[in-house]
PDB file of C-alpha atoms in Angstrom:
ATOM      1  CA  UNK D 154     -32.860   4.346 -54.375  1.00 92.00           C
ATOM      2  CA  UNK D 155     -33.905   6.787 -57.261  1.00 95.00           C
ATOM      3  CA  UNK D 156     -35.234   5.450 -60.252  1.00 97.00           C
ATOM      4  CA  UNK D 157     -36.688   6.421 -63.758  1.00 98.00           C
ATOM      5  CA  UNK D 158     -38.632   3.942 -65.914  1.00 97.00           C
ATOM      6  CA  UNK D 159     -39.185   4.818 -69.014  1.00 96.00           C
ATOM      7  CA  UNK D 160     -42.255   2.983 -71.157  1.00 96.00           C
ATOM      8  CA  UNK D 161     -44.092   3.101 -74.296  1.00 97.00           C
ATOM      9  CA  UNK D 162     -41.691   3.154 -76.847  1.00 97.00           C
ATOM     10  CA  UNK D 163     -42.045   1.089 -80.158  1.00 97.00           C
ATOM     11  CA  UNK D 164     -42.475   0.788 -83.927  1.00 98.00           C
ATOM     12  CA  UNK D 165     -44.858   3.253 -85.306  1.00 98.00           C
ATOM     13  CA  UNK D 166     -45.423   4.406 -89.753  1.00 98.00           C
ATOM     14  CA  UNK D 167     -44.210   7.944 -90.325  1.00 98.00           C
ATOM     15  CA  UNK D 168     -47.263  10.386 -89.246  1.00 98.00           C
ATOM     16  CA  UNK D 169     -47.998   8.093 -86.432  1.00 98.00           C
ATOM     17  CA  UNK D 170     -48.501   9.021 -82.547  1.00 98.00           C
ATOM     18  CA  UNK D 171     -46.530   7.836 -79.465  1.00 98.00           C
ATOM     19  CA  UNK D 172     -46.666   8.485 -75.969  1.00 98.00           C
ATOM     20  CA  UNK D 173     -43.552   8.058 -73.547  1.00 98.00           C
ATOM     21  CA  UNK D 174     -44.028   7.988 -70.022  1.00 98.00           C
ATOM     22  CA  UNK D 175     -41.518   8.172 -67.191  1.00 98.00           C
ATOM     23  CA  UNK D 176     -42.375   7.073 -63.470  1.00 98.00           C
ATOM     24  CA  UNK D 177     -40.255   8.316 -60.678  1.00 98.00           C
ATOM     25  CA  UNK D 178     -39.350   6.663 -57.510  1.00 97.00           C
ATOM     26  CA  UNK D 179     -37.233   7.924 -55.123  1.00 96.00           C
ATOM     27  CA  UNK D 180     -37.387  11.148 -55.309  1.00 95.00           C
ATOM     28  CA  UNK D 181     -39.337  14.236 -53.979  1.00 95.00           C
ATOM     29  CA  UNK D 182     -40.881  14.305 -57.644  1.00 96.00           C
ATOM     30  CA  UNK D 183     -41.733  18.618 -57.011  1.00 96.00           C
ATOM     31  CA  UNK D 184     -37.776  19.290 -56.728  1.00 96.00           C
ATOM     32  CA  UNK D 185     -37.010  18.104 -60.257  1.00 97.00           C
ATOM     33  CA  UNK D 186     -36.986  18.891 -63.303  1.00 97.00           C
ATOM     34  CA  UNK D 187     -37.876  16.697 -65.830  1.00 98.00           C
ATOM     35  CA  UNK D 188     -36.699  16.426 -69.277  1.00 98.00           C
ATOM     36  CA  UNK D 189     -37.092  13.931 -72.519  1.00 98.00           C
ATOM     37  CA  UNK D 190     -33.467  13.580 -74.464  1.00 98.00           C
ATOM     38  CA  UNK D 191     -33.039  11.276 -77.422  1.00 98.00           C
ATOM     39  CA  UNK D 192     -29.984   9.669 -78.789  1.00 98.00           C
ATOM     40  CA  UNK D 193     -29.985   8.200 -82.342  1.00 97.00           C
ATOM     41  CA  UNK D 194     -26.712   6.187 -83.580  1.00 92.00           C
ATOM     42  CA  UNK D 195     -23.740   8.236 -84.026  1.00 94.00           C
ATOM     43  CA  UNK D 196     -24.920  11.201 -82.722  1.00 96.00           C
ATOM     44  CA  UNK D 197     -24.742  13.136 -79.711  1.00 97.00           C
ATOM     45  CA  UNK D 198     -27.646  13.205 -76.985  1.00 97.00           C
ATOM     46  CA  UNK D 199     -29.854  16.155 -77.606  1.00 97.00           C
ATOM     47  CA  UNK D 200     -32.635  17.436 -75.305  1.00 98.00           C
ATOM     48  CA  UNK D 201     -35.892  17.200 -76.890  1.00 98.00           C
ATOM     49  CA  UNK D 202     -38.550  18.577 -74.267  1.00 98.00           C
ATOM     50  CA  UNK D 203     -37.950  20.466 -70.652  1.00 98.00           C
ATOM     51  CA  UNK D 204     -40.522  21.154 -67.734  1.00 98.00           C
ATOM     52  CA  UNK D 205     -40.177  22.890 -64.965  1.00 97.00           C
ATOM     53  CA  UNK D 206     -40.674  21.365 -61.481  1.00 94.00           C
ATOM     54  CA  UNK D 207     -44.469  22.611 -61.292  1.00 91.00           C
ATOM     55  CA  UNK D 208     -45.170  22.324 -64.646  1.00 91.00           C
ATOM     56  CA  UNK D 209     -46.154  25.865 -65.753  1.00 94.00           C
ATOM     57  CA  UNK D 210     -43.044  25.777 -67.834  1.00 97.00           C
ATOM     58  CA  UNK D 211     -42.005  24.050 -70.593  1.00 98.00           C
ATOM     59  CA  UNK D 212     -39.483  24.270 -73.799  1.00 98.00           C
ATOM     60  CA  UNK D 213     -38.618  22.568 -76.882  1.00 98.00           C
ATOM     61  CA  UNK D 214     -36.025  22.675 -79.456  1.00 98.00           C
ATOM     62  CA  UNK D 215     -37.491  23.832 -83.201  1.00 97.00           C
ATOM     63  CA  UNK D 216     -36.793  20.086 -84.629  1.00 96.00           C
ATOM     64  CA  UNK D 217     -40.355  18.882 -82.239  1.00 98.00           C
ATOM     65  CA  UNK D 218     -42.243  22.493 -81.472  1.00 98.00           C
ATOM     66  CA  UNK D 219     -45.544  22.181 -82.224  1.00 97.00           C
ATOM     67  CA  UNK D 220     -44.901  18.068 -82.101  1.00 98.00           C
ATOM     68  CA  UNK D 221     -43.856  16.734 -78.765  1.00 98.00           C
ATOM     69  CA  UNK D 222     -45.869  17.860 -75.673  1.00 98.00           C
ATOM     70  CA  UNK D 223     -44.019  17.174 -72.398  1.00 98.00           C
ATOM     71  CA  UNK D 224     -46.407  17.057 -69.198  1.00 98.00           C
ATOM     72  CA  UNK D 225     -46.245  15.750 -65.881  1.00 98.00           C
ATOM     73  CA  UNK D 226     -48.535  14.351 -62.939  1.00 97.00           C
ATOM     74  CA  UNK D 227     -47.555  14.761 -59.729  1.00 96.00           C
ATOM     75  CA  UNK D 228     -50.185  12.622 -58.471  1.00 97.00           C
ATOM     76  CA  UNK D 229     -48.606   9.649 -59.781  1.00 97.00           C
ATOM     77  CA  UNK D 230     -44.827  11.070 -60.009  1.00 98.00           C
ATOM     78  CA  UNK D 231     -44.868  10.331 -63.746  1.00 98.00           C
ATOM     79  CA  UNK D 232     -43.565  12.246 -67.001  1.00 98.00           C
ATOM     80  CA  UNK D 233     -44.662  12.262 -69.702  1.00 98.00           C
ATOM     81  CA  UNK D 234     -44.014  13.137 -73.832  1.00 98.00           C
ATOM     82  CA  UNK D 235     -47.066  13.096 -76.160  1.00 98.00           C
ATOM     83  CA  UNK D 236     -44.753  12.768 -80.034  1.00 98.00           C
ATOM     84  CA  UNK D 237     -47.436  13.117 -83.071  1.00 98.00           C
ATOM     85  CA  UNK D 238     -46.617  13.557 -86.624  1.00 98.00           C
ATOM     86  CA  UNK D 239     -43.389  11.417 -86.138  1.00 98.00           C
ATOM     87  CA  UNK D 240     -40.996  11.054 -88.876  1.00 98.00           C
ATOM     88  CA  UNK D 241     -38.013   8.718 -89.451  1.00 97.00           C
ATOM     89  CA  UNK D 242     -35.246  10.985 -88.118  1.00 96.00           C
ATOM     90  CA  UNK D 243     -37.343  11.332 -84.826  1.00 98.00           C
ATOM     91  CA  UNK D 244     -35.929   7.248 -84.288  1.00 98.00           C
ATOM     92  CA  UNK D 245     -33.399   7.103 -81.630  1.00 98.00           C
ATOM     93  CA  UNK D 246     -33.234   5.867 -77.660  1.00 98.00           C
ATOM     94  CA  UNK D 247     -35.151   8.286 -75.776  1.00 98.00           C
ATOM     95  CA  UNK D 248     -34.191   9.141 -72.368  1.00 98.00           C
ATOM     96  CA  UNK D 249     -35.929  10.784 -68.891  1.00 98.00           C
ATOM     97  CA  UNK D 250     -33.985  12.627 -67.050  1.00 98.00           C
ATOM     98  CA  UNK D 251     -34.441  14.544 -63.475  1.00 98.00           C
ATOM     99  CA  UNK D 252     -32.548  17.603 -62.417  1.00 97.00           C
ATOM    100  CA  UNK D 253     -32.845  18.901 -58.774  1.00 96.00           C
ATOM    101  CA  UNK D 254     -34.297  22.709 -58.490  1.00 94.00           C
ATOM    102  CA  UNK D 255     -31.550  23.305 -56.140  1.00 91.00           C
ATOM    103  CA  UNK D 256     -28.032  20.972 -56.112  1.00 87.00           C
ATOM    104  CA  UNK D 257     -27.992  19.951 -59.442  1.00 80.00           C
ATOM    105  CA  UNK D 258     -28.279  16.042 -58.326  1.00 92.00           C
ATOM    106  CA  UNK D 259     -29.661  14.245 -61.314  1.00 94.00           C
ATOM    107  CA  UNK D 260     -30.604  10.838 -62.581  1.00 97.00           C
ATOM    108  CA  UNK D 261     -31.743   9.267 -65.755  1.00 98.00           C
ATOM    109  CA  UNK D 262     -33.750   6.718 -66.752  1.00 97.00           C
ATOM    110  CA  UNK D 263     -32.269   3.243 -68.568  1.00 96.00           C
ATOM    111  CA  UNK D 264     -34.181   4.742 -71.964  1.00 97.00           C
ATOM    112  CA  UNK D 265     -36.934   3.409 -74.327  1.00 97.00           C
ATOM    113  CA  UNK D 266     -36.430   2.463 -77.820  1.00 98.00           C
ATOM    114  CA  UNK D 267     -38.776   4.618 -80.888  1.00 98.00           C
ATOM    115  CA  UNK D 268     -38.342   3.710 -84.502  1.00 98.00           C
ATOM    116  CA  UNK D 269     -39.898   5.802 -87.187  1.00 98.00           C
ATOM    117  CA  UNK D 270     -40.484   3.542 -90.325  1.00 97.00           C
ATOM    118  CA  UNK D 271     -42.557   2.082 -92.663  1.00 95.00           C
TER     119      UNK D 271
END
């Protein structure tokens, strides 16, 4: 049974740090992908940070370059996403998600809430 837990979300003042981590079970964790996507209310999902399977790799829309900082450890089959400097419109569910190298097959995680506010 593949899962994703996501952890570490919370309240934090504009400017403030977060870290978001993702453990995998389930899976061969070196065949996936692994990206962060974020939902806030009323909008659509939209992918916030990508790595590739070995973890050389790695994008990032313009709205958290230079921000977010995805990484991974395969040691412990975990994701990660580092988030400084947050501001209010970074609030919204955020999401892990795995994508198989080859196949496609993907999962996601159940999501973690972050709230930008003061």
């Amino acid at each position: 049974q593949v899962q994703l837990v996501e952890s570490g979300g919370g309240l934090v003042q504009p400017g403030g740090s977060l870290r978001l981590s993702c453990a995998a079970s389930g899976i061969i964790f070196s065949m996936y992908f692994m990206r962060w996507y974020r939902q806030a209310p009323g909008k659509q999902r939209e992918l916030v940070a990508h790595i590739s399977n070995g973890g050389v790799n790695t994008n990032y829309p313009d709205s958290v370059k230079g921000r977010f900082t995805i990484s991974r450890d395969s040691a412990k089959n975990t994701v990660y996403l580092q988030m400084n400097s947050l501001k209010p419109e970074d609030t919204a569910i955020y999401y892990c998600n795995a994508i198989k190298i080859v196949g496609g097959d993907h999962y996601w995680g159940q999501g973690t809430q972050v709230t930008v506010s003061s």
